[in-house]
Coordinates of N, CA and C in Angstrom, one line a residue:
M123 N 64.7 -64.1 -30.8 CA 65.0 -65.6 -30.8 C 64.1 -66.3 -31.6
N124 N 64.8 -67.0 -32.6 CA 63.8 -67.4 -33.6 C 63.7 -69.0 -32.9
R125 N 62.3 -69.4 -33.2 CA 62.2 -70.8 -32.7 C 61.7 -71.6 -33.8
S126 N 62.0 -72.9 -34.0 CA 61.7 -73.4 -35.3 C 59.7 -74.1 -35.1
Y127 N 59.4 -74.4 -36.3 CA 58.2 -74.6 -36.2 C 57.8 -75.4 -35.3
H128 N 58.2 -76.4 -34.7 CA 58.1 -77.4 -33.8 C 57.9 -76.7 -32.5
Q129 N 58.6 -76.4 -31.9 CA 58.9 -75.6 -30.9 C 58.0 -74.4 -30.8
R130 N 57.4 -73.4 -31.8 CA 56.0 -72.7 -31.9 C 55.0 -73.6 -31.7
Q131 N 54.8 -74.6 -32.3 CA 53.5 -75.4 -32.0 C 53.2 -75.9 -31.0
H132 N 54.2 -76.0 -29.7 CA 54.2 -76.6 -28.6 C 54.4 -75.5 -27.8
L133 N 53.4 -74.2 -27.4 CA 53.5 -73.6 -26.5 C 53.2 -74.3 -24.8
P134 N 54.4 -73.5 -23.9 CA 53.7 -73.9 -22.4 C 52.4 -73.5 -22.4
L135 N 51.9 -74.2 -21.2 CA 50.4 -74.0 -21.2 C 49.9 -72.6 -20.5
H136 N 51.2 -72.0 -19.5 CA 50.6 -70.7 -19.4 C 50.6 -70.0 -20.8
R137 N 51.4 -70.0 -21.4 CA 51.2 -69.0 -22.9 C 49.9 -69.3 -23.6
L138 N 49.6 -70.7 -23.6 CA 48.4 -70.8 -24.1 C 47.2 -69.9 -23.6
C139 N 47.3 -70.3 -22.4 CA 46.0 -69.5 -21.4 C 46.4 -67.9 -21.6
H140 N 47.5 -67.4 -21.9 CA 47.7 -66.0 -22.3 C 46.9 -65.4 -23.2
Y141 N 47.3 -66.7 -24.3 CA 46.2 -66.2 -25.9 C 45.0 -66.2 -25.5
H142 N 44.8 -67.3 -24.9 CA 42.9 -67.5 -24.7 C 42.4 -66.3 -24.1
Q143 N 43.0 -65.7 -22.9 CA 42.4 -64.8 -22.5 C 42.6 -63.4 -22.9
Q144 N 43.6 -63.2 -24.3 CA 43.5 -62.1 -25.0 C 42.4 -62.2 -26.4
L145 N 42.1 -63.1 -26.7 CA 41.4 -63.5 -27.6 C 39.9 -62.9 -27.4
P146 N 39.3 -62.8 -26.1 CA 38.1 -61.8 -26.1 C 38.0 -60.3 -26.2
R147 N 39.1 -59.8 -25.6 CA 39.6 -58.5 -26.0 C 39.8 -58.3 -27.2
Q148 N 40.6 -59.1 -27.9 CA 40.7 -58.7 -29.3 C 39.4 -58.7 -30.2
L149 N 38.7 -59.6 -29.9 CA 37.3 -60.0 -30.6 C 36.6 -58.6 -30.0
H150 N 36.5 -58.2 -29.2 CA 35.3 -56.8 -28.3 C 36.0 -55.9 -29.4
H151 N 37.4 -55.7 -29.3 CA 37.8 -54.4 -29.9 C 37.4 -54.3 -31.5
H152 N 37.6 -55.6 -32.3 CA 37.5 -55.6 -33.6 C 35.9 -55.5 -33.8
H153 N 35.2 -56.0 -32.9 CA 33.5 -55.5 -33.3 C 33.4 -54.4 -33.5
Q154 N 33.9 -53.5 -32.5 CA 33.6 -52.3 -32.8 C 34.2 -51.5 -33.9
L155 N 35.0 -52.5 -34.6 CA 35.3 -51.7 -35.6 C 34.5 -52.2 -36.9
Q156 N 33.6 -53.1 -36.5 CA 32.4 -53.9 -37.7 C 33.0 -54.5 -38.5
E157 N 34.5 -54.8 -38.2 CA 35.2 -55.9 -39.4 C 36.0 -57.1 -38.1
P158 N 35.8 -58.5 -38.8 CA 36.0 -59.6 -37.7 C 37.8 -59.5 -38.1
L159 N 38.6 -60.1 -36.9 CA 39.8 -60.2 -37.5 C 40.1 -61.0 -38.7
P160 N 41.3 -60.7 -38.9 CA 41.3 -61.5 -40.5 C 41.2 -63.1 -40.4
Q161 N 41.7 -63.6 -39.2 CA 42.2 -65.3 -39.4 C 40.7 -65.7 -38.8
L162 N 39.7 -65.0 -38.5 CA 38.4 -65.5 -37.9 C 37.1 -64.8 -39.2
R163 N 37.8 -64.3 -40.3 CA 36.9 -63.8 -41.5 C 36.2 -65.2 -42.2
H164 N 36.7 -66.5 -42.0 CA 36.1 -67.6 -42.4 C 34.9 -68.0 -41.7
H165 N 35.0 -67.4 -40.4 CA 33.9 -68.1 -39.3 C 32.8 -67.2 -39.9
H166 N 32.7 -66.0 -40.1 CA 31.5 -65.2 -40.6 C 31.2 -65.5 -41.8
Q167 N 31.7 -66.1 -42.7 CA 31.1 -66.3 -44.1 C 30.3 -67.8 -43.8
Q168 N 28.9 -67.6 -44.6 CA 27.9 -68.8 -44.6 C 28.8 -69.6 -45.8
P169 N 28.4 -70.7 -45.3 CA 28.8 -71.9 -46.6 C 28.1 -71.8 -47.6
P170 N 28.5 -71.6 -48.8 CA 27.6 -71.9 -49.9 C 26.8 -73.1 -49.9
P171 N 25.5 -73.2 -50.7 CA 24.9 -74.0 -50.6 C 25.6 -75.0 -51.6
P172 N 25.5 -76.5 -51.3 CA 26.4 -77.5 -52.0 C 25.9 -77.9 -53.7
H173 N 25.0 -77.3 -53.9 CA 24.5 -77.3 -55.2 C 24.8 -76.4 -56.3
Q174 N 25.7 -75.6 -55.9 CA 26.4 -74.1 -56.5 C 27.6 -74.9 -56.7
P175 N 28.1 -74.6 -58.4 CA 29.1 -74.9 -59.1 C 30.2 -74.0 -58.2
R176 N 31.3 -74.8 -58.2 CA 32.8 -74.3 -57.7 C 33.0 -72.9 -58.0
H177 N 32.8 -72.6 -59.6 CA 33.3 -71.2 -59.6 C 32.4 -70.1 -59.3
H178 N 31.1 -70.5 -58.8 CA 29.9 -69.5 -58.1 C 30.4 -69.5 -56.8
R179 N 30.9 -70.4 -55.8 CA 31.2 -70.3 -54.9 C 32.9 -69.1 -54.4
Q180 N 33.8 -69.6 -55.5 CA 34.6 -68.3 -55.3 C 34.5 -67.2 -55.6
L181 N 33.3 -67.1 -56.6 CA 32.9 -65.9 -56.7 C 32.2 -64.9 -55.7
Q182 N 31.8 -65.7 -55.1 CA 30.8 -65.1 -53.8 C 32.0 -64.7 -52.6
G183 N 32.6 -65.8 -52.6 CA 34.0 -65.7 -51.7 C 34.9 -64.8 -51.9
L184 N 35.0 -64.0 -53.1 CA 35.6 -62.7 -53.5 C 35.0 -61.4 -53.1
L185 N 33.5 -61.4 -53.7 CA 32.4 -60.3 -53.6 C 32.6 -60.2 -52.1
L186 N 32.5 -61.4 -51.2 CA 32.4 -61.1 -49.4 C 33.7 -60.4 -49.1
Q187 N 34.8 -61.0 -49.5 CA 36.3 -60.2 -49.7 C 36.3 -58.7 -49.7
L188 N 35.7 -58.6 -50.9 CA 35.9 -57.3 -51.1 C 34.9 -56.0 -50.1
R189 N 33.6 -56.8 -49.9 CA 32.6 -56.1 -49.0 C 33.1 -55.8 -47.7
L190 N 34.2 -57.0 -47.2 CA 34.7 -56.7 -45.9 C 35.7 -55.7 -45.8
Q191 N 36.1 -55.3 -47.1 CA 37.5 -54.2 -46.8 C 37.1 -53.1 -47.1
Q192 N 36.0 -53.0 -47.6 CA 35.2 -51.6 -47.8 C 35.2 -51.3 -46.4
P193 N 35.4 -49.6 -46.1 CA 34.9 -49.1 -45.1 C 33.4 -49.4 -44.8
H194 N 33.0 -49.4 -43.4 CA 31.8 -49.8 -43.0 C 30.5 -48.6 -43.3
D195 N 31.1 -47.4 -42.9 CA 30.4 -46.2 -43.6 C 29.6 -46.5 -45.3
Q196 N 30.7 -47.0 -45.9 CA 30.7 -47.1 -47.4 C 29.9 -48.2 -47.8
Q197 N 29.7 -49.2 -47.0 CA 28.8 -50.2 -47.6 C 27.2 -50.0 -46.9
Q198 N 26.8 -49.2 -46.3 CA 25.9 -48.6 -46.2 C 25.3 -47.4 -47.0
Q199 N 26.3 -46.6 -47.4 CA 25.9 -45.7 -48.3 C 25.7 -46.1 -49.4
Q200 N 24.6 -45.9 -50.3 CA 24.3 -46.1 -51.7 C 23.6 -44.6 -52.2
P201 N 24.1 -44.2 -53.3 CA 23.1 -43.0 -53.6 C 22.0 -43.3 -54.5
H202 N 20.9 -42.6 -54.1 CA 19.6 -43.0 -54.7 C 19.6 -42.6 -56.0
H203 N 20.2 -41.5 -56.6 CA 20.0 -41.4 -58.1 C 20.7 -42.3 -59.0
H204 N 21.3 -43.4 -58.3 CA 22.1 -44.3 -59.3 C 21.0 -45.6 -59.2
Q205 N 20.5 -45.6 -58.4 CA 19.6 -47.5 -58.5 C 18.4 -47.3 -59.3
Q206 N 17.9 -46.7 -60.4 CA 17.0 -46.9 -61.1 C 17.3 -48.0 -62.0
Q207 N 16.4 -48.8 -62.0 CA 16.6 -50.1 -62.7 C 15.4 -50.2 -63.8
P208 N 15.7 -50.9 -65.0 CA 15.0 -50.9 -65.8 C 13.6 -52.0 -65.4
L209 N 12.9 -51.4 -65.9 CA 11.1 -52.2 -65.4 C 10.9 -53.5 -66.1
V210 N 11.4 -54.4 -65.6 CA 11.6 -55.7 -66.3 C 10.1 -56.2 -66.8
N211 N 9.1 -55.8 -66.1 CA 8.0 -56.6 -66.2 C 7.1 -55.6 -66.6
N212 N 7.5 -54.4 -67.1 CA 6.3 -53.3 -67.6 C 5.8 -53.7 -68.8
P213 N 4.3 -54.2 -68.8 CA 3.4 -54.4 -69.8 C 3.3 -53.7 -71.1
W214 N 3.9 -52.6 -71.0 CA 3.7 -51.8 -72.2 C 4.9 -51.7 -73.0
I215 N 6.3 -52.6 -72.7 CA 7.2 -52.3 -73.4 C 7.0 -53.3 -74.5
C216 N 7.5 -52.6 -75.5 CA 7.3 -53.6 -77.2 C 8.6 -53.0 -78.0
S217 N 9.2 -54.1 -78.1 CA 10.5 -53.9 -78.2 C 11.4 -52.7 -77.9
N218 N 11.8 -51.8 -78.8 CA 12.4 -50.0 -78.3 C 11.5 -49.2 -78.6
M219 N 10.3 -49.6 -79.3 CA 9.2 -48.5 -79.8 C 8.7 -47.8 -78.3
T220 N 8.3 -46.2 -78.9 CA 8.0 -45.2 -78.1 C 6.6 -45.4 -77.9
V221 N 6.0 -45.7 -76.8 CA 4.4 -46.0 -76.2 C 4.1 -44.5 -75.8
L222 N 3.2 -44.5 -76.4 CA 2.0 -43.1 -76.0 C 0.6 -43.7 -75.6
Q223 N 0.4 -43.4 -74.3 CA -1.0 -43.6 -73.5 C -1.9 -42.6 -74.2
Q224 N -3.4 -43.0 -74.4 CA -4.2 -42.3 -74.5 C -3.9 -41.2 -76.2
K225 N -3.2 -42.0 -77.1 CA -3.1 -41.6 -78.4 C -3.6 -42.6 -79.3
D226 N -3.7 -41.8 -80.6 CA -4.1 -42.8 -81.5 C -3.6 -41.8 -82.8
M227 N -3.1 -42.6 -83.8 CA -2.7 -42.2 -85.0 C -3.4 -42.9 -86.1
P228 N -4.4 -42.0 -86.5 CA -5.5 -42.3 -87.7 C -4.6 -42.3 -89.1
G229 N -5.6 -43.6 -89.7 CA -5.2 -43.5 -91.1 C -3.9 -44.5 -91.4
N230 N -3.2 -44.7 -92.5 CA -2.2 -45.4 -92.6 C -2.1 -46.7 -92.2
D231 N -3.2 -47.6 -92.1 CA -3.3 -49.1 -91.7 C -2.9 -49.7 -92.7
M232 N -1.9 -50.6 -92.7 CA -1.7 -51.8 -93.4 C -2.2 -53.1 -93.2
S233 N -2.7 -53.3 -92.1 CA -3.3 -54.5 -91.3 C -4.1 -54.1 -90.2
N234 N -5.3 -55.1 -90.0 CA -5.8 -54.6 -88.4 C -6.2 -56.0 -88.1
Q235 N -6.5 -56.3 -87.0 CA -6.8 -57.5 -86.2 C -7.6 -56.9 -84.9
Q236 N -8.8 -57.8 -84.9 CA -9.8 -57.4 -83.7 C -9.4 -58.8 -82.5
S237 N -9.9 -58.6 -81.4 CA -9.7 -59.3 -80.3 C -8.2 -59.8 -79.8
V238 N -7.3 -59.1 -79.9 CA -6.3 -59.1 -79.4 C -5.6 -58.1 -78.0
N239 N -4.8 -58.8 -77.3 CA -4.6 -57.7 -76.3 C -3.2 -56.9 -76.5
Y240 N -2.8 -56.0 -76.0 CA -1.5 -55.2 -76.3 C -0.5 -56.0 -76.7
T241 N -0.1 -57.0 -75.9 CA 1.1 -58.0 -76.2 C 0.8 -58.7 -77.4
Q242 N 0.0 -58.9 -77.7 CA -0.3 -59.4 -79.2 C -0.1 -58.8 -80.2
C243 N -1.0 -57.6 -80.3 CA -0.4 -56.6 -81.5 C 1.2 -55.9 -81.4
C244 N 1.4 -56.3 -80.4 CA 2.9 -55.5 -80.4 C 3.7 -56.6 -81.2
I245 N 3.5 -58.2 -80.8 CA 4.2 -59.0 -81.4 C 3.5 -59.3 -83.0
L246 N 2.6 -58.7 -83.4 CA 1.7 -58.8 -84.6 C 2.9 -57.7 -85.6
C247 N 2.8 -56.4 -84.7 CA 4.0 -55.5 -85.4 C 5.0 -55.7 -86.1
L248 N 5.9 -56.4 -84.9 CA 7.2 -56.8 -85.0 C 7.6 -58.1 -85.9
S249 N 6.6 -58.8 -85.9 CA 6.8 -60.1 -87.0 C 6.3 -59.6 -88.5
M250 N 5.7 -58.1 -88.8 CA 5.1 -58.2 -90.1 C 6.3 -57.0 -90.8
S251 N 6.6 -57.5 -91.9 CA 7.5 -57.0 -92.7 C 7.0 -54.9 -93.0
G252 N 7.8 -54.3 -92.6 CA 7.1 -52.9 -93.0 C 6.2 -52.3 -91.9
C253 N 6.1 -52.8 -90.7 CA 5.6 -52.5 -89.8 C 6.1 -51.2 -89.1
R254 N 5.9 -50.3 -89.0 CA 6.5 -49.1 -87.9 C 5.7 -48.8 -86.7
G255 N 4.5 -49.0 -86.5 CA 4.1 -49.0 -85.3 C 2.8 -49.4 -85.4
F256 N 1.7 -49.1 -84.3 CA 0.4 -50.0 -84.1 C -0.3 -48.8 -83.3
V257 N -2.1 -49.0 -83.2 CA -2.4 -48.3 -82.4 C -3.4 -49.4 -81.8
W258 N -3.5 -49.9 -80.5 CA -4.4 -50.5 -79.8 C -5.5 -50.0 -79.2
G259 N -6.8 -50.8 -79.2 CA -8.0 -50.1 -78.8 C -8.1 -50.5 -77.7
W260 N -8.2 -49.8 -76.5 CA -8.5 -50.6 -75.2 C -9.6 -51.1 -75.0
P261 N -9.9 -52.7 -74.3 CA -11.2 -53.1 -74.2 C -12.3 -52.6 -73.5
N262 N -12.0 -51.6 -72.5 CA -13.1 -50.6 -72.2 C -13.6 -49.7 -73.2
N263 N -13.1 -49.6 -74.9 CA -13.6 -48.5 -75.9 C -15.0 -48.3 -75.8
T264 N -15.6 -47.4 -75.7 CA -17.0 -47.3 -75.9 C -17.9 -47.8 -77.0
D265 N -16.6 -47.7 -78.2 CA -16.9 -48.5 -79.7 C -16.7 -50.0 -79.8
S266 N -17.5 -50.8 -79.6 CA -17.2 -52.3 -79.6 C -16.3 -52.5 -80.7
F267 N -16.5 -51.9 -81.9 CA -15.5 -52.2 -82.8 C -14.2 -52.1 -82.9
Q268 N -14.1 -50.9 -81.5 CA -12.4 -50.7 -81.4 C -12.2 -51.3 -80.0
Q269 N -12.7 -52.4 -79.5 CA -12.4 -52.8 -78.3 C -11.3 -53.9 -78.7
S270 N -10.1 -53.8 -78.4 CA -9.1 -54.9 -78.1 C -9.1 -55.2 -79.9
H271 N -8.7 -53.8 -80.5 CA -8.4 -53.6 -82.2 C -7.1 -53.2 -82.0
C272 N -6.3 -53.9 -83.0 CA -4.9 -53.6 -83.2 C -4.9 -53.4 -84.6
W273 N -4.4 -51.8 -85.0 CA -4.3 -51.5 -86.1 C -2.6 -51.3 -86.5
L274 N -2.0 -52.1 -87.7 CA -0.7 -51.8 -87.8 C -0.5 -51.0 -88.8
K275 N 0.6 -50.1 -88.6 CA 0.9 -48.8 -89.3 C 2.2 -48.7 -90.0
N276 N 2.2 -48.7 -91.4 CA 3.2 -48.8 -92.1 C 4.1 -47.2 -92.6
I277 N 2.9 -45.9 -92.1 CA 3.5 -45.0 -92.6 C 2.8 -44.5 -91.1
L278 N 3.7 -43.5 -90.5 CA 3.5 -42.8 -89.3 C 3.2 -41.4 -89.6
V279 N 2.2 -41.1 -88.6 CA 1.8 -39.7 -88.7 C 1.4 -39.0 -87.2
A280 N 1.5 -37.6 -86.8 CA 1.6 -37.0 -85.6 C 0.3 -37.7 -84.9
P281 N 0.8 -38.2 -83.6 CA -0.4 -38.8 -82.6 C -1.6 -37.9 -82.1
I282 N -2.6 -38.1 -82.2 CA -3.8 -37.1 -81.4 C -4.1 -37.8 -80.2
S283 N -4.9 -36.8 -79.4 CA -5.1 -37.2 -78.1 C -6.5 -38.4 -78.2
N284 N -6.3 -39.3 -77.5 CA -7.6 -40.0 -77.9 C -7.6 -41.3 -76.4
A285 N -8.7 -40.9 -75.8 CA -8.4 -41.6 -74.5 C -8.8 -42.9 -74.2
Q286 N -8.8 -43.7 -75.5 CA -9.3 -45.1 -75.4 C -8.2 -45.9 -76.1
F287 N -7.2 -45.3 -76.2 CA -6.3 -45.6 -77.1 C -4.8 -45.8 -77.0
T288 N -4.0 -46.7 -77.2 CA -2.4 -46.7 -77.1 C -1.6 -46.9 -78.5
C289 N -0.9 -45.8 -78.5 CA -0.1 -46.3 -79.7 C 1.4 -46.2 -79.5
A290 N 2.6 -47.1 -80.1 CA 3.7 -47.1 -80.5 C 4.2 -47.4 -81.6
H291 N 5.4 -46.8 -81.7 CA 5.9 -46.5 -82.8 C 7.4 -46.7 -82.8
F292 N 8.4 -47.0 -84.0 CA 10.0 -46.7 -83.8 C 10.3 -45.4 -84.1

């Protein structure tokens, strides 16, 4: 029996009570499945902060829908070997140079400067044409001349072990 839209909207009171009684049972059943009823999903979504642009809110909604569509066991399983993230705040990063701790590259100095930290030494090398690497003396170096000293290199030699230096090169 096809009812018109108007007739469907005005259900008798006993039918409304039947739907109302069935709703908790349906909700309980769907909570066991870890997914809300499709018509109730919007109640589980947190409204986005009002300061976000509209396209951000749309993107968040799409991501939430995709997450809700995944089986529950896939949402919690995340492979550990794929979670490596770059170290953004690693103080030893200098462009794409290879950094070697406790190593020195003696000779072939194109320039040197004292009283600089590692980051300043890196910037000096990156800003100087022809610099292929640098050596930085640690601040606690036993030789005061080598403390916080930066040597810029235009020719690279094989690094040697030296406990109070860090070298970096392209």
